[in-house]
Tab-separated table of C-alpha atoms and ligand atoms in Angstrom:
chain	number	residue	atom	x	y	z
A	1	MET	CA	-18.662	-18.486	5.657
A	2	LYS	CA	-19.306	-15.397	7.764
A	3	ASN	CA	-22.455	-13.382	7.477
A	4	ILE	CA	-20.755	-10.312	6.022
A	5	GLU	CA	-22.157	-8.019	3.343
A	6	TRP	CA	-19.108	-8.450	1.142
A	7	SER	CA	-20.119	-5.901	-1.500
A	8	LYS	CA	-20.586	-3.222	1.129
A	9	LEU	CA	-17.150	-3.580	2.671
A	10	THR	CA	-15.037	-0.439	2.875
A	11	PHE	CA	-11.335	-0.210	3.705
A	12	GLY	CA	-11.603	-0.378	7.478
A	13	TYR	CA	-10.770	-2.480	10.498
A	14	SER	CA	-12.995	-5.333	11.563
A	15	LYS	CA	-12.293	-8.171	13.934
A	16	THR	CA	-11.273	-11.584	12.649
A	17	ASP	CA	-10.590	-14.674	14.753
A	18	TYR	CA	-6.802	-15.001	14.859
A	19	ASN	CA	-3.550	-13.154	14.358
A	20	ILE	CA	0.008	-14.446	14.357
A	21	ARG	CA	2.886	-13.188	16.466
A	22	CYS	CA	6.590	-13.838	16.641
A	23	TYR	CA	8.965	-12.351	19.201
A	24	TYR	CA	12.602	-11.374	18.770
A	25	ARG	CA	14.506	-11.749	22.033
A	26	ASP	CA	18.173	-12.307	22.927
A	27	GLY	CA	19.181	-11.732	19.331
A	28	LYS	CA	16.920	-14.356	17.772
A	29	TRP	CA	13.438	-14.935	16.452
A	30	GLY	CA	11.123	-17.333	18.284
A	31	GLU	CA	8.308	-19.539	16.992
A	32	LEU	CA	5.087	-18.353	15.342
A	33	GLU	CA	2.339	-18.000	17.961
A	34	ILE	CA	-1.381	-17.955	17.285
A	35	SER	CA	-3.385	-15.343	19.169
A	36	SER	CA	-7.088	-14.558	19.338
A	37	SER	CA	-6.537	-11.277	21.160
A	38	GLU	CA	-6.727	-7.907	19.434
A	39	ASN	CA	-4.412	-6.407	22.044
A	40	ILE	CA	-0.665	-6.401	22.519
A	41	PRO	CA	0.873	-6.233	25.998
A	42	LEU	CA	3.441	-3.468	25.605
A	43	HIS	CA	6.038	-1.891	27.877
A	44	MET	CA	5.310	1.787	28.447
A	45	ALA	CA	8.872	2.657	27.395
A	46	ALA	CA	8.774	0.572	24.178
A	47	THR	CA	10.717	2.306	21.397
A	48	SER	CA	7.795	1.940	18.979
A	49	LEU	CA	5.715	4.205	21.203
A	50	HIS	CA	8.303	6.900	21.814
A	51	TYR	CA	10.643	6.940	18.898
A	52	GLY	CA	8.527	5.519	16.124
A	53	GLN	CA	10.576	2.358	15.792
A	54	GLU	CA	7.979	0.453	13.790
A	55	ALA	CA	7.344	-0.590	10.216
A	56	PHE	CA	4.350	-2.180	8.533
A	57	GLU	CA	3.304	-3.717	5.254
A	58	GLY	CA	0.081	-4.120	3.314
A	59	LEU	CA	-0.678	-6.944	0.889
A	60	LYS	CA	-3.774	-8.660	-0.363
A	61	ALA	CA	-5.153	-12.175	-0.791
A	62	PHE	CA	-7.848	-12.741	-3.418
A	63	CYS	CA	-10.365	-15.532	-3.725
A	64	GLY	CA	-10.898	-16.569	-7.341
A	65	LYS	CA	-13.879	-18.070	-9.151
A	66	ASP	CA	-12.135	-21.421	-8.618
A	67	ASN	CA	-12.313	-20.744	-4.845
A	68	LYS	CA	-8.517	-20.721	-4.660
A	69	ILE	CA	-6.758	-18.026	-2.665
A	70	ARG	CA	-3.926	-16.126	-4.300
A	71	VAL	CA	-1.558	-13.791	-2.484
A	72	PHE	CA	-0.107	-11.053	-4.669
A	73	ARG	CA	3.692	-10.566	-4.709
A	74	TRP	CA	4.319	-11.238	-1.011
A	75	GLU	CA	8.061	-11.591	-1.581
A	76	GLU	CA	8.181	-7.954	-2.626
A	77	ASN	CA	6.423	-6.939	0.586
A	78	HIS	CA	8.850	-9.056	2.560
A	79	GLN	CA	11.826	-7.400	0.901
A	80	ARG	CA	10.374	-3.940	1.534
A	81	MET	CA	9.869	-4.786	5.206
A	82	VAL	CA	13.515	-5.904	5.351
A	83	ASN	CA	14.513	-2.534	3.851
A	84	SER	CA	12.333	-0.658	6.333
A	85	ALA	CA	13.835	-2.659	9.214
A	86	GLN	CA	17.375	-1.850	8.055
A	87	GLY	CA	16.395	1.813	7.685
A	88	ILE	CA	15.359	2.220	11.321
A	89	LEU	CA	17.640	-0.336	12.963
A	90	MET	CA	15.277	-3.221	13.531
A	91	PRO	CA	16.095	-6.906	12.993
A	92	GLU	CA	15.103	-8.328	9.617
A	93	VAL	CA	12.134	-10.653	9.627
A	94	PRO	CA	13.216	-13.897	7.916
A	95	LYS	CA	11.316	-14.777	4.764
A	96	GLU	CA	9.903	-18.018	6.160
A	97	ILE	CA	8.541	-16.232	9.241
A	98	PHE	CA	6.979	-13.502	7.094
A	99	TRP	CA	5.287	-15.946	4.724
A	100	GLY	CA	4.494	-18.478	7.438
A	101	ALA	CA	2.598	-15.821	9.388
A	102	CYS	CA	0.751	-14.481	6.303
A	103	LYS	CA	-0.295	-17.969	5.248
A	104	LYS	CA	-1.454	-18.949	8.744
A	105	VAL	CA	-3.517	-15.791	9.121
A	106	ILE	CA	-5.315	-16.574	5.881
A	107	GLU	CA	-5.850	-20.243	6.740
A	108	LEU	CA	-7.089	-19.532	10.270
A	109	ASN	CA	-9.432	-16.783	9.085
A	110	ARG	CA	-10.552	-18.526	5.885
A	111	ASP	CA	-14.188	-17.604	6.541
A	112	TYR	CA	-13.326	-13.922	6.433
A	113	VAL	CA	-11.739	-14.066	2.994
A	114	PRO	CA	-14.287	-12.398	0.702
A	115	PRO	CA	-15.679	-14.826	-1.860
A	116	TYR	CA	-15.205	-14.093	-5.552
A	117	GLY	CA	-17.449	-11.559	-7.218
A	118	HIS	CA	-17.847	-8.791	-4.649
A	119	GLY	CA	-14.861	-6.613	-5.503
A	120	ALA	CA	-13.451	-7.352	-2.070
A	121	SER	CA	-10.229	-8.942	-0.829
A	122	PHE	CA	-8.456	-9.993	2.355
A	123	TYR	CA	-5.916	-7.363	3.396
A	124	LEU	CA	-2.900	-8.557	5.372
A	125	ARG	CA	-1.147	-6.149	7.685
A	126	PRO	CA	2.307	-7.318	8.821
A	127	LEU	CA	3.685	-5.149	11.608
A	128	LEU	CA	7.155	-4.968	13.162
A	129	ILE	CA	7.570	-2.952	16.370
A	130	GLY	CA	10.248	-2.225	18.915
A	131	THR	CA	8.930	-3.621	22.192
A	132	GLY	CA	12.069	-3.263	24.301
A	133	ALA	CA	12.238	-0.351	26.773
A	134	GLN	CA	14.548	2.625	26.216
A	135	VAL	CA	14.478	6.181	27.438
A	136	GLY	CA	17.478	7.373	25.482
A	137	VAL	CA	17.044	7.582	21.716
A	138	LYS	CA	18.277	4.102	20.878
A	139	ALA	CA	17.099	0.985	19.106
A	140	ALA	CA	15.249	-1.559	21.252
A	141	ASN	CA	16.674	-4.963	22.062
A	142	GLU	CA	13.320	-6.743	21.731
A	143	TYR	CA	10.812	-6.766	18.888
A	144	LEU	CA	7.430	-8.150	17.931
A	145	PHE	CA	6.486	-9.135	14.409
A	146	MET	CA	2.824	-9.843	13.833
A	147	VAL	CA	0.331	-10.240	11.015
A	148	PHE	CA	-3.398	-9.682	11.137
A	149	GLY	CA	-5.919	-9.645	8.318
A	150	VAL	CA	-9.180	-7.863	7.509
A	151	PRO	CA	-11.709	-8.246	4.714
A	152	VAL	CA	-11.730	-4.981	2.750
A	153	GLY	CA	-13.483	-3.189	-0.058
A	154	PRO	CA	-12.301	-0.088	-1.960
A	155	TYR	CA	-9.999	2.414	-0.234
A	156	PHE	CA	-11.638	5.414	-1.877
A	157	LYS	CA	-15.421	5.357	-1.629
A	158	GLU	CA	-15.578	6.162	-5.358
A	159	GLY	CA	-14.102	2.709	-6.195
A	160	PHE	CA	-12.914	2.753	-9.799
A	161	LYS	CA	-14.293	6.251	-10.457
A	162	PRO	CA	-12.199	9.381	-10.805
A	163	VAL	CA	-11.252	11.061	-7.519
A	164	ASN	CA	-10.234	14.654	-6.842
A	165	ILE	CA	-6.840	15.376	-5.346
A	166	GLN	CA	-5.385	18.434	-3.602
A	167	ILE	CA	-1.761	19.540	-3.968
A	168	VAL	CA	-0.113	20.305	-0.608
A	169	ARG	CA	2.359	23.187	-0.533
A	170	ASP	CA	2.579	24.057	3.165
A	171	ALA	CA	3.681	20.662	4.516
A	172	ASP	CA	5.971	17.794	3.617
A	173	ARG	CA	5.430	14.112	4.181
A	174	ALA	CA	9.068	13.041	3.885
A	175	ALA	CA	12.460	14.661	3.345
A	176	PRO	CA	14.622	13.867	0.294
A	177	LEU	CA	17.040	11.797	2.395
A	178	GLY	CA	14.530	10.942	5.110
A	179	THR	CA	12.355	7.894	5.710
A	180	GLY	CA	9.905	8.274	2.798
A	181	VAL	CA	11.271	5.153	1.089
A	182	TYR	CA	10.506	3.059	4.168
A	183	LYS	CA	7.058	2.024	5.249
A	184	VAL	CA	7.341	3.440	8.756
A	185	GLY	CA	4.648	5.055	10.895
A	186	GLY	CA	6.317	8.468	11.138
A	187	ASN	CA	5.670	9.174	7.452
A	188	TYR	CA	1.977	8.612	7.993
A	189	ALA	CA	1.901	10.770	11.129
A	190	ALA	CA	3.463	13.546	9.023
A	191	SER	CA	0.683	13.191	6.450
A	192	LEU	CA	-2.306	13.172	8.816
A	193	SER	CA	-3.066	16.871	9.035
A	194	SER	CA	-2.721	17.675	5.322
A	195	GLY	CA	-4.670	14.514	4.477
A	196	GLU	CA	-7.444	15.467	6.881
A	197	ARG	CA	-7.599	18.990	5.464
A	198	ALA	CA	-7.855	17.609	1.923
A	199	HIS	CA	-10.788	15.452	3.029
A	200	LYS	CA	-12.516	18.352	4.782
A	201	GLU	CA	-12.144	20.436	1.638
A	202	GLY	CA	-13.806	17.736	-0.434
A	203	PHE	CA	-10.803	15.889	-1.863
A	204	SER	CA	-10.044	12.177	-1.674
A	205	ALA	CA	-6.332	12.587	-0.972
A	206	ALA	CA	-3.407	14.994	-0.791
A	207	LEU	CA	-0.687	15.128	-3.433
A	208	TYR	CA	2.773	15.731	-1.968
A	209	LEU	CA	5.539	17.504	-3.831
A	210	ASP	CA	9.283	17.047	-3.433
A	211	ALA	CA	10.262	18.682	-0.143
A	212	LYS	CA	13.372	20.441	-1.452
A	213	GLU	CA	12.098	22.439	-4.405
A	214	LYS	CA	8.333	21.967	-4.305
A	215	LYS	CA	8.605	21.544	-8.024
A	216	TYR	CA	8.118	17.818	-8.667
A	217	ILE	CA	5.338	15.358	-7.877
A	218	ASP	CA	6.110	12.910	-5.092
A	219	GLU	CA	3.114	10.793	-4.201
A	220	CYS	CA	-0.531	10.789	-3.580
A	221	GLY	CA	-1.611	10.108	0.018
A	222	PRO	CA	-1.168	6.355	0.512
A	223	ALA	CA	-0.424	5.686	-3.144
A	224	ASN	CA	2.078	6.357	-5.941
A	225	PHE	CA	1.236	8.655	-8.840
A	226	PHE	CA	1.258	7.939	-12.566
A	227	GLY	CA	0.320	9.926	-15.639
A	228	ILE	CA	-0.290	8.881	-19.240
A	229	LYS	CA	0.718	10.874	-22.279
A	230	ASN	CA	1.734	9.976	-25.860
A	231	ASN	CA	1.299	6.258	-25.205
A	232	THR	CA	3.731	6.527	-22.273
A	233	TYR	CA	3.267	5.584	-18.601
A	234	VAL	CA	5.131	8.193	-16.554
A	235	THR	CA	5.755	7.829	-12.827
A	236	PRO	CA	7.949	9.822	-10.420
A	237	LEU	CA	11.506	8.936	-9.597
A	238	SER	CA	12.093	10.335	-6.121
A	239	THR	CA	14.082	9.540	-2.997
A	240	SER	CA	11.158	10.408	-0.742
A	241	ILE	CA	8.390	8.128	-1.990
A	242	LEU	CA	7.501	4.572	-1.079
A	243	PRO	CA	8.507	2.116	-3.829
A	244	SER	CA	5.019	0.833	-4.594
A	245	ILE	CA	4.645	-2.809	-5.582
A	246	THR	CA	1.448	-1.965	-7.442
A	247	ASN	CA	3.283	0.710	-9.418
A	248	LYS	CA	6.126	-1.702	-10.150
A	249	SER	CA	3.527	-4.172	-11.473
A	250	LEU	CA	1.719	-1.521	-13.540
A	251	MET	CA	5.011	-0.559	-15.194
A	252	VAL	CA	5.392	-4.178	-16.321
A	253	LEU	CA	1.770	-4.372	-17.484
A	254	ALA	CA	2.050	-1.044	-19.315
A	255	GLU	CA	5.112	-2.251	-21.182
A	256	ASP	CA	3.331	-5.510	-21.943
A	257	MET	CA	0.459	-3.471	-23.420
A	258	GLY	CA	2.912	-1.717	-25.730
A	259	LEU	CA	3.292	1.522	-23.788
A	260	LYS	CA	6.605	3.178	-23.098
A	261	VAL	CA	7.475	3.532	-19.430
A	262	GLU	CA	9.317	6.505	-17.956
A	263	ARG	CA	10.396	6.806	-14.350
A	264	ARG	CA	11.703	10.295	-13.796
A	265	PRO	CA	11.008	13.505	-11.891
A	266	ILE	CA	7.639	14.930	-12.994
A	267	PRO	CA	7.306	18.719	-12.693
A	268	VAL	CA	3.873	19.863	-11.479
A	269	THR	CA	3.603	21.954	-14.649
A	270	GLU	CA	3.662	18.758	-16.725
A	271	LEU	CA	0.252	17.820	-15.287
A	272	SER	CA	-1.385	19.840	-18.051
A	273	GLU	CA	0.125	17.442	-20.616
A	274	PHE	CA	-1.319	14.184	-19.256
A	275	SER	CA	-4.441	12.695	-20.770
A	276	GLU	CA	-4.956	10.385	-17.762
A	277	CYS	CA	-3.604	10.267	-14.217
A	278	GLY	CA	-4.018	7.826	-11.397
A	279	ALA	CA	-3.055	6.903	-7.850
A	280	CYS	CA	-1.948	3.311	-7.337
A	281	GLY	CA	-1.328	1.108	-4.333
A	282	THR	CA	-2.431	-2.091	-2.638
A	283	ALA	CA	-5.306	-0.347	-0.884
A	284	ALA	CA	-6.032	2.159	-3.658
A	285	VAL	CA	-5.556	-0.402	-6.496
A	286	ILE	CA	-5.828	2.145	-9.328
A	287	SER	CA	-7.822	5.221	-8.484
A	288	PRO	CA	-8.219	7.276	-11.605
A	289	ILE	CA	-7.763	10.988	-10.931
A	290	GLY	CA	-10.505	13.272	-12.222
A	291	LYS	CA	-9.025	16.572	-11.119
A	292	ILE	CA	-5.967	17.880	-9.290
A	293	VAL	CA	-6.310	21.274	-7.626
A	294	ASP	CA	-3.314	23.396	-6.650
A	295	SER	CA	-5.336	25.063	-3.871
A	296	GLN	CA	-2.466	27.020	-2.364
A	297	ASN	CA	-1.160	28.253	-5.707
A	298	ASP	CA	-3.918	30.337	-7.343
A	299	GLY	CA	-6.266	27.330	-7.183
A	300	LYS	CA	-5.060	26.112	-10.574
A	301	GLU	CA	-7.016	23.059	-11.717
A	302	TYR	CA	-5.806	20.180	-13.868
A	303	VAL	CA	-8.748	18.210	-15.216
A	304	PHE	CA	-8.401	14.659	-16.548
A	305	SER	CA	-11.966	13.430	-16.600
A	306	LYS	CA	-15.029	15.491	-17.377
A	307	ASP	CA	-17.544	12.665	-17.699
A	308	GLY	CA	-16.905	10.882	-14.389
A	309	LYS	CA	-15.229	7.991	-16.205
A	310	ALA	CA	-11.699	6.608	-16.093
A	311	GLY	CA	-9.498	6.882	-19.186
A	312	SER	CA	-9.049	3.869	-21.445
A	313	ILE	CA	-5.419	3.078	-20.542
A	314	SER	CA	-6.090	3.279	-16.793
A	315	THR	CA	-9.103	1.020	-17.337
A	316	GLN	CA	-7.061	-1.550	-19.246
A	317	LEU	CA	-4.321	-1.508	-16.593
A	318	TYR	CA	-6.926	-1.937	-13.862
A	319	GLU	CA	-8.589	-4.852	-15.632
A	320	ARG	CA	-5.288	-6.607	-16.257
A	321	LEU	CA	-4.085	-6.146	-12.683
A	322	LEU	CA	-7.325	-7.414	-11.144
A	323	GLY	CA	-7.565	-10.139	-13.780
A	324	ILE	CA	-4.259	-11.551	-12.588
A	325	GLN	CA	-5.005	-11.030	-8.896
A	326	TYR	CA	-8.364	-12.829	-9.053
A	327	GLY	CA	-6.904	-15.616	-11.198
A	328	GLU	CA	-8.980	-14.778	-14.274
A	329	MET	CA	-6.039	-13.948	-16.495
A	330	GLU	CA	-2.829	-15.837	-17.012
A	331	ASP	CA	-0.340	-15.056	-14.258
A	332	LYS	CA	2.276	-14.352	-16.886
A	333	PHE	CA	4.815	-12.825	-14.524
A	334	LYS	CA	4.373	-15.354	-11.685
A	335	TRP	CA	3.083	-12.794	-9.220
A	336	ASN	CA	0.604	-14.973	-7.311
A	337	THR	CA	1.233	-17.532	-4.592
A	338	LEU	CA	-1.563	-20.019	-4.019
A	339	VAL	CA	-2.550	-20.658	-0.404
A	340	ASP	CA	-5.004	-23.501	-0.714
B	401	PLP	N1	2.815	5.100	-1.114
B	401	PLP	C1	2.457	5.056	0.166
B	401	PLP	C2	2.808	6.196	1.034
B	401	PLP	C3	1.770	3.937	0.655
B	401	PLP	O1	1.390	3.880	1.933
B	401	PLP	C4	1.473	2.878	-0.205
B	401	PLP	C5	0.817	1.679	0.298
B	401	PLP	O2	1.412	0.697	0.599
B	401	PLP	C6	1.866	2.977	-1.537
B	401	PLP	C7	2.533	4.101	-1.966
B	401	PLP	C8	1.587	1.873	-2.505
B	401	PLP	O3	2.448	0.805	-2.323
B	401	PLP	P1	2.001	-0.679	-2.681
B	401	PLP	O4	1.577	-0.640	-4.098
B	401	PLP	O5	3.189	-1.492	-2.474
B	401	PLP	O6	0.883	-1.000	-1.782
B	402	COI	C1	-1.528	-0.100	1.392
B	402	COI	O1	-1.927	0.215	0.279
B	402	COI	O2	-1.270	-1.262	1.708
B	402	COI	C2	-1.305	0.869	2.421
B	402	COI	O3	-0.584	0.587	3.311
B	402	COI	C3	-1.991	2.127	2.332
B	402	COI	C4	-2.488	2.585	3.624
B	402	COI	C5	-3.834	2.297	4.021
B	402	COI	C6	-1.549	3.093	4.595
């Protein structure tokens, strides 16, 4: 076991011992290779560098009280990476290569997987990049798929405490028929400056609206949005947001708890009707939202928590999700894959 202060971990990069790589050349995937280097030798004309031909994923492995390691819904992440690859003309990573690499990274870095009881997990970052050289705007003919892992703590420093969010009106993250549904780097580049401004102005994340009408809620920095009202879990239906696996899971859990679930466009004006709101994602888990400020529109404020505490439905969803992930509750929907 490594000498790491597990409870103090934040969501950041740290070195582990090994990562796994697999090259696509001459129209086929090679074998999984183990590497102990943090660097990638890359052609200066690689399409990933110039034309953003790259996609990534994020999924977590959890160590339970029983010391077993469970990976949450990796097949969903695999499918989303296949969709991203199709979206920007990259070869699909076969399922067995995707899982083989994830599993190996966990096994080879077993000592970096946070032990049970510290609120930490092992975050896997699969990455698919165009490595072949092009100068014209074209897809590469060579690719690298790799997976590395890092022990992580909460994405927002608040943990499971309400965060404040800023609505962005002078920038868009993704266009209605653009790449927002894919997990590709360009979407994140487009969010950097508004995200940074939100942080500088004291907010945890930026809330993006639909690019066409600026009327509906899209998503919340690196996470999907949900609101609760009248015993209903409401989450945006949009062609420019990432289909979150956490959100998909929360919809199932909400229904299981007896809530109604609605997936539909959510007008910003409806914010005043929600009793609870949250941001959800692999990194963010559930971050309850305390306040949303429409800074560029008269500074209107929507307040969901006045006492610094999460609402009861968000809390129950959070406990159920983590309960399953850490193996403390029955894995009723067969979401976990055991590694050990
Ligand atoms: N939206 C964006 C833009 C994200 O980067 C993420 C993180 O992956 C999510 C939503 C949440 O998706 P998931 O729950 O699959 O992690
Ligand atoms: C995730 O939740 O896995 C993400 O990818 C979010 C992020 C840090 C980009």
